[in-house]
Tab-separated table of C-alpha atoms in Angstrom:
chain	number	residue	atom	x	y	z
A	1	UNK	CA	-11.802	15.272	-8.054
A	2	UNK	CA	-9.988	13.208	-5.419
A	3	UNK	CA	-12.882	10.743	-5.315
A	4	UNK	CA	-12.876	10.538	-9.120
A	5	UNK	CA	-9.145	9.819	-9.129
A	6	UNK	CA	-9.550	7.120	-6.479
A	7	UNK	CA	-12.417	5.578	-8.461
A	8	UNK	CA	-10.385	5.597	-11.680
A	9	UNK	CA	-7.241	4.266	-9.973
A	10	UNK	CA	-9.162	1.452	-8.287
A	11	UNK	CA	-11.082	0.655	-11.476
A	12	UNK	CA	-7.904	0.620	-13.537
A	13	UNK	CA	-6.395	-1.877	-11.098
A	14	UNK	CA	-9.486	-4.066	-10.726
A	15	UNK	CA	-11.004	-3.687	-14.211
A	16	UNK	CA	-14.627	-2.997	-15.107
A	17	UNK	CA	-14.396	0.683	-16.116
A	18	UNK	CA	-16.524	1.805	-19.040
A	19	UNK	CA	-14.573	2.755	-22.194
A	20	UNK	CA	-14.545	6.514	-21.480
A	21	UNK	CA	-13.368	6.066	-17.884
A	22	UNK	CA	-10.824	3.475	-19.029
A	23	UNK	CA	-9.351	5.952	-21.522
A	24	UNK	CA	-9.289	8.705	-18.878
A	25	UNK	CA	-7.602	6.411	-16.362
A	26	UNK	CA	-4.988	5.248	-18.872
A	27	UNK	CA	-4.237	8.865	-19.818
A	28	UNK	CA	-3.794	9.815	-16.141
A	29	UNK	CA	-1.540	6.819	-15.577
A	30	UNK	CA	0.586	7.856	-18.539
A	31	UNK	CA	0.921	11.539	-17.581
A	32	UNK	CA	0.470	11.721	-13.792
A	33	UNK	CA	3.106	10.016	-11.577
A	34	UNK	CA	0.928	10.442	-8.473
A	35	UNK	CA	-2.035	8.711	-10.103
A	36	UNK	CA	0.249	5.973	-11.442
A	37	UNK	CA	1.608	5.338	-7.931
A	38	UNK	CA	-1.944	5.227	-6.550
A	39	UNK	CA	-3.009	2.686	-9.186
A	40	UNK	CA	0.095	0.594	-8.469
A	41	UNK	CA	-0.797	0.540	-4.758
A	42	UNK	CA	-4.250	-0.807	-5.615
A	43	UNK	CA	-2.699	-3.428	-7.915
A	44	UNK	CA	-0.320	-4.581	-5.161
A	45	UNK	CA	-3.123	-4.754	-2.626
A	46	UNK	CA	-5.417	-6.666	-4.977
A	47	UNK	CA	-2.578	-9.046	-5.882
A	48	UNK	CA	-2.112	-9.763	-2.194
A	49	UNK	CA	-5.812	-10.407	-1.769
A	50	UNK	CA	-5.869	-12.785	-4.737
A	51	UNK	CA	-2.864	-14.643	-3.351
A	52	UNK	CA	-4.563	-15.029	0.018
A	53	UNK	CA	-7.329	-17.240	-1.417
A	54	UNK	CA	-10.864	-16.953	-2.813
A	55	UNK	CA	-13.080	-14.154	-1.436
A	56	UNK	CA	-15.881	-14.838	0.998
A	57	UNK	CA	-19.276	-15.122	-0.767
A	58	UNK	CA	-21.667	-12.194	-0.491
A	59	UNK	CA	-24.388	-12.896	2.030
A	60	UNK	CA	-28.038	-12.978	0.995
A	61	UNK	CA	-28.915	-10.005	3.247
A	62	UNK	CA	-26.182	-7.858	1.714
A	63	UNK	CA	-27.208	-8.855	-1.801
A	64	UNK	CA	-30.851	-7.934	-1.115
A	65	UNK	CA	-29.771	-4.577	0.358
A	66	UNK	CA	-27.678	-3.762	-2.710
A	67	UNK	CA	-30.446	-4.735	-5.135
A	68	UNK	CA	-32.955	-2.636	-3.183
A	69	UNK	CA	-30.939	0.603	-3.396
A	70	UNK	CA	-32.644	2.135	-6.492
A	71	UNK	CA	-36.135	1.525	-5.072
A	72	UNK	CA	-35.228	3.282	-1.812
A	73	UNK	CA	-34.496	6.617	-3.514
A	74	UNK	CA	-37.009	9.337	-4.551
A	75	UNK	CA	-38.817	8.690	-7.749
A	76	UNK	CA	-37.908	10.612	-10.870
A	77	UNK	CA	-40.001	13.619	-11.790
A	78	UNK	CA	-41.807	13.781	-15.079
A	79	UNK	CA	-41.468	16.791	-17.374
A	80	UNK	CA	-43.221	19.782	-15.854
A	81	UNK	CA	-41.998	19.044	-12.309
A	82	UNK	CA	-44.782	16.762	-11.044
A	83	UNK	CA	-43.738	13.464	-9.465
A	84	UNK	CA	-43.972	10.548	-11.841
A	85	UNK	CA	-46.349	7.771	-10.899
A	86	UNK	CA	-45.293	4.145	-10.514
A	87	UNK	CA	-45.620	2.118	-13.724
A	88	UNK	CA	-48.808	0.401	-12.554
A	89	UNK	CA	-50.649	3.703	-11.897
A	90	UNK	CA	-52.380	5.819	-14.580
A	91	UNK	CA	-50.219	8.517	-16.220
A	92	UNK	CA	-51.721	12.015	-16.319
A	93	UNK	CA	-50.814	13.047	-19.854
A	94	UNK	CA	-52.839	15.512	-21.902
A	95	UNK	CA	-55.556	17.928	-20.801
A	96	UNK	CA	-55.230	21.283	-19.071
A	97	UNK	CA	-54.240	21.697	-15.465
A	98	UNK	CA	-57.037	22.111	-12.965
A	99	UNK	CA	-59.906	20.732	-15.062
A	100	UNK	CA	-59.680	17.034	-14.150
A	101	UNK	CA	-62.764	17.191	-11.945
A	102	UNK	CA	-64.946	18.573	-14.741
A	103	UNK	CA	-63.836	15.912	-17.197
A	104	UNK	CA	-64.989	12.954	-15.123
A	105	UNK	CA	-62.930	9.766	-14.828
A	106	UNK	CA	-59.212	10.128	-15.417
A	107	UNK	CA	-57.886	8.697	-18.642
A	108	UNK	CA	-55.304	5.989	-18.597
A	109	UNK	CA	-51.870	6.483	-20.082
A	110	UNK	CA	-52.866	4.657	-23.280
A	111	UNK	CA	-56.085	6.664	-23.775
A	112	UNK	CA	-54.400	9.969	-23.051
A	113	UNK	CA	-51.517	9.120	-25.346
A	114	UNK	CA	-53.922	8.333	-28.210
A	115	UNK	CA	-55.744	11.633	-27.691
A	116	UNK	CA	-52.501	13.591	-27.635
A	117	UNK	CA	-51.324	11.939	-30.868
A	118	UNK	CA	-54.595	12.803	-32.564
A	119	UNK	CA	-54.529	16.423	-31.387
A	120	UNK	CA	-50.827	17.257	-31.776
A	121	UNK	CA	-49.929	14.888	-34.576
A	122	UNK	CA	-46.824	13.673	-32.650
A	123	UNK	CA	-46.232	10.589	-30.523
A	124	UNK	CA	-46.180	11.015	-26.752
A	125	UNK	CA	-43.344	9.440	-24.731
A	126	UNK	CA	-44.291	6.423	-22.656
A	127	UNK	CA	-43.525	7.618	-19.115
A	128	UNK	CA	-43.747	4.102	-17.749
A	129	UNK	CA	-41.028	3.000	-20.162
A	130	UNK	CA	-39.003	6.106	-19.304
A	131	UNK	CA	-39.273	5.333	-15.602
A	132	UNK	CA	-38.265	1.729	-16.167
A	133	UNK	CA	-35.263	2.845	-18.231
A	134	UNK	CA	-34.401	5.420	-15.574
A	135	UNK	CA	-34.542	2.789	-12.884
A	136	UNK	CA	-32.282	0.578	-14.974
A	137	UNK	CA	-29.762	3.396	-15.296
A	138	UNK	CA	-30.049	4.089	-11.574
A	139	UNK	CA	-29.439	0.459	-10.735
A	140	UNK	CA	-26.395	0.348	-12.982
A	141	UNK	CA	-25.097	3.621	-11.520
A	142	UNK	CA	-25.539	2.449	-7.941
A	143	UNK	CA	-24.014	-0.918	-8.763
A	144	UNK	CA	-20.999	0.776	-10.353
A	145	UNK	CA	-20.576	3.158	-7.430
A	146	UNK	CA	-21.011	0.327	-4.956
A	147	UNK	CA	-18.442	-1.790	-6.765
A	148	UNK	CA	-16.002	1.114	-6.917
A	149	UNK	CA	-16.474	1.847	-3.227
A	150	UNK	CA	-15.948	-1.818	-2.400
A	151	UNK	CA	-12.780	-1.975	-4.491
A	152	UNK	CA	-11.433	1.201	-2.883
A	153	UNK	CA	-12.254	-0.024	0.621
A	154	UNK	CA	-10.812	-3.497	0.026
A	155	UNK	CA	-7.708	-2.083	-1.646
A	156	UNK	CA	-7.176	0.428	1.158
A	157	UNK	CA	-7.599	-2.361	3.706
A	158	UNK	CA	-5.209	-4.539	1.732
A	159	UNK	CA	-2.609	-1.765	1.541
A	160	UNK	CA	-2.948	-1.090	5.260
A	161	UNK	CA	-2.669	-4.815	6.009
A	162	UNK	CA	0.378	-5.238	3.769
A	163	UNK	CA	2.061	-2.263	5.408
A	164	UNK	CA	1.161	-3.469	8.898
A	165	UNK	CA	2.513	-6.956	8.162
A	166	UNK	CA	5.709	-5.479	6.728
A	167	UNK	CA	6.183	-3.216	9.729
A	168	UNK	CA	5.504	-6.112	12.116
A	169	UNK	CA	8.028	-8.358	10.368
A	170	UNK	CA	10.614	-5.573	10.429
A	171	UNK	CA	9.968	-5.005	14.144
A	172	UNK	CA	10.297	-8.745	14.819
A	173	UNK	CA	13.602	-8.854	12.952
A	174	UNK	CA	14.880	-5.868	14.926
A	175	UNK	CA	13.742	-7.479	18.170
A	176	UNK	CA	15.479	-10.748	17.271
A	177	UNK	CA	18.684	-8.882	16.422
A	178	UNK	CA	18.495	-6.927	19.690
A	179	UNK	CA	17.990	-10.127	21.683
A	180	UNK	CA	20.945	-11.760	19.928
A	181	UNK	CA	23.114	-8.720	20.690
A	182	UNK	CA	22.017	-8.781	24.340
A	183	UNK	CA	22.804	-12.498	24.624
A	184	UNK	CA	26.230	-12.052	23.048
A	185	UNK	CA	26.960	-9.016	25.239
A	186	UNK	CA	26.083	-11.016	28.349
A	187	UNK	CA	28.346	-13.874	27.258
A	188	UNK	CA	31.188	-11.461	26.538
A	189	UNK	CA	30.891	-9.439	29.753
A	190	UNK	CA	30.793	-12.601	31.884
A	191	UNK	CA	33.680	-14.301	30.064
A	192	UNK	CA	36.574	-15.144	32.423
A	193	UNK	CA	39.182	-13.948	29.887
A	194	UNK	CA	37.509	-10.622	29.015
A	195	UNK	CA	40.036	-8.062	27.775
A	196	UNK	CA	39.753	-4.520	26.447
A	197	UNK	CA	41.874	-2.041	24.532
A	198	UNK	CA	41.795	1.079	22.366
A	199	UNK	CA	42.454	1.119	18.635
A	200	UNK	CA	43.653	4.563	17.545
A	201	UNK	CA	42.760	5.639	14.016
A	202	UNK	CA	44.902	7.806	11.750
A	203	UNK	CA	43.116	11.044	11.009
A	204	UNK	CA	41.338	11.116	14.357
A	205	UNK	CA	39.029	9.023	16.471
A	206	UNK	CA	39.355	5.728	18.284
A	207	UNK	CA	37.625	2.361	18.565
A	208	UNK	CA	37.081	0.856	22.019
A	209	UNK	CA	37.513	-2.919	21.772
A	210	UNK	CA	36.458	-5.633	24.253
A	211	UNK	CA	37.045	-9.283	23.398
A	212	UNK	CA	37.180	-12.869	24.638
A	213	UNK	CA	39.121	-15.630	22.909
A	214	UNK	CA	37.238	-18.298	24.897
A	215	UNK	CA	33.823	-17.059	23.748
A	216	UNK	CA	35.194	-15.827	20.413
A	217	UNK	CA	33.261	-12.604	20.778
A	218	UNK	CA	34.236	-8.991	20.251
A	219	UNK	CA	32.594	-5.644	20.995
A	220	UNK	CA	33.632	-2.493	19.132
A	221	UNK	CA	32.536	1.037	20.003
A	222	UNK	CA	33.674	3.749	17.543
A	223	UNK	CA	34.426	7.141	19.078
A	224	UNK	CA	34.406	10.289	16.913
A	225	UNK	CA	35.436	8.547	13.712
A	226	UNK	CA	35.308	10.516	10.481
A	227	UNK	CA	33.191	9.061	7.678
A	228	UNK	CA	35.303	7.350	4.992
A	229	UNK	CA	32.976	8.700	2.270
A	230	UNK	CA	29.971	7.374	0.372
A	231	UNK	CA	32.104	5.138	-1.858
A	232	UNK	CA	34.243	3.737	0.975
A	233	UNK	CA	33.815	1.463	3.991
A	234	UNK	CA	35.855	0.834	7.136
A	235	UNK	CA	36.673	-2.862	7.462
A	236	UNK	CA	38.100	-4.836	10.401
A	237	UNK	CA	40.570	-7.695	10.012
A	238	UNK	CA	42.041	-10.381	12.250
A	239	UNK	CA	45.709	-10.579	11.219
A	240	UNK	CA	47.827	-13.567	12.234
A	241	UNK	CA	50.651	-15.549	10.648
A	242	UNK	CA	50.854	-13.065	7.791
A	243	UNK	CA	47.211	-13.615	6.788
A	244	UNK	CA	44.193	-11.337	7.172
A	245	UNK	CA	40.649	-12.638	7.737
A	246	UNK	CA	37.749	-10.211	7.494
A	247	UNK	CA	35.990	-9.454	10.775
A	248	UNK	CA	33.296	-7.367	9.070
A	249	UNK	CA	32.546	-3.735	8.331
A	250	UNK	CA	32.801	-1.118	11.068
A	251	UNK	CA	29.660	0.987	11.456
A	252	UNK	CA	29.323	4.248	13.354
A	253	UNK	CA	27.707	2.514	16.330
A	254	UNK	CA	28.606	-0.085	18.932
A	255	UNK	CA	28.233	-3.728	17.956
A	256	UNK	CA	28.941	-7.213	19.290
A	257	UNK	CA	29.922	-9.878	16.775
A	258	UNK	CA	31.755	-13.162	16.278
A	259	UNK	CA	35.089	-12.512	14.555
A	260	UNK	CA	37.156	-15.218	12.871
A	261	UNK	CA	38.857	-17.478	15.380
A	262	UNK	CA	41.885	-15.777	16.935
A	263	UNK	CA	44.436	-16.315	19.705
A	264	UNK	CA	46.372	-14.059	22.015
A	265	UNK	CA	48.918	-12.047	20.028
A	266	UNK	CA	46.760	-11.679	16.919
A	267	UNK	CA	46.276	-8.148	15.563
A	268	UNK	CA	42.974	-6.368	14.956
A	269	UNK	CA	43.497	-4.091	11.960
A	270	UNK	CA	41.298	-1.404	10.370
A	271	UNK	CA	41.488	-0.447	6.685
A	272	UNK	CA	39.574	1.782	4.276
A	273	UNK	CA	38.041	-0.324	1.503
A	274	UNK	CA	35.656	0.178	-1.436
A	275	UNK	CA	32.012	0.451	-0.398
A	276	UNK	CA	30.762	-2.922	0.818
A	277	UNK	CA	34.199	-4.210	1.767
A	278	UNK	CA	36.799	-6.438	0.124
A	279	UNK	CA	37.753	-10.118	0.424
A	280	UNK	CA	41.321	-9.006	1.209
A	281	UNK	CA	42.837	-5.678	2.337
A	282	UNK	CA	43.502	-3.242	-0.521
A	283	UNK	CA	45.259	-0.588	1.565
A	284	UNK	CA	47.523	-0.254	4.584
A	285	UNK	CA	45.802	-0.256	8.000
A	286	UNK	CA	44.725	3.125	9.400
A	287	UNK	CA	44.757	1.629	12.896
A	288	UNK	CA	45.642	-1.583	14.725
A	289	UNK	CA	45.479	-3.217	18.151
A	290	UNK	CA	47.384	-6.261	19.389
A	291	UNK	CA	44.976	-8.628	21.094
């Protein structure tokens, strides 16, 4: 069933399903969230492949191998269990089993068919035509299965590639941010005017603060701060001359950042603001430190 679902999901994304399978796939997409998500993954992967440019042409060797698949499988068996002969060989239709030697030369399919019609009064199926039709169905079946397998494999590869690229880009962004933090930390720690202090917070906890006015850098390290709540954020401010300039949101981890320009005597204030912060303080500070 898993293979059938994958086939239907891939076919729904890529197209080419027969009407019955199309209806089954659409019904699954409408009623089954898991199947719908699987089909969406195939659509995203195929969209990425289309955006990447035209596909590589199928090589002649691969095309010959695909077209040769039906001929490489066992031949169909005729009614009665005996292997069917190739179309260009005589068909053994009519007569009783075991008496071919006494009857002399074997009769061809046409002769035997005529005799059977005369004796039974009913037409005899043309086994050569049946075999040719069977081979046609086999070719279509193998082509459909091959196409489905190719779509599934390509889509899976596309999904894996998309995920890998996304993860790589995220890792590169994290690495860049880490390098920037390391560079800023080095500048701050080697600054000739490096200073440090402790900002005490109402309700418990502190924030260790290191700063340099020359480098205009600041490091904050929260210690045992209580969460302000899901709908609130802690926000830092540089307060001077009766004005407050946002220095950014305070997370629950250490960070180095560039605050607004400040001079000795300015105040670093901490307030509780709506989630995401505010352009100006909306409440009294819960902690402050004179720089």
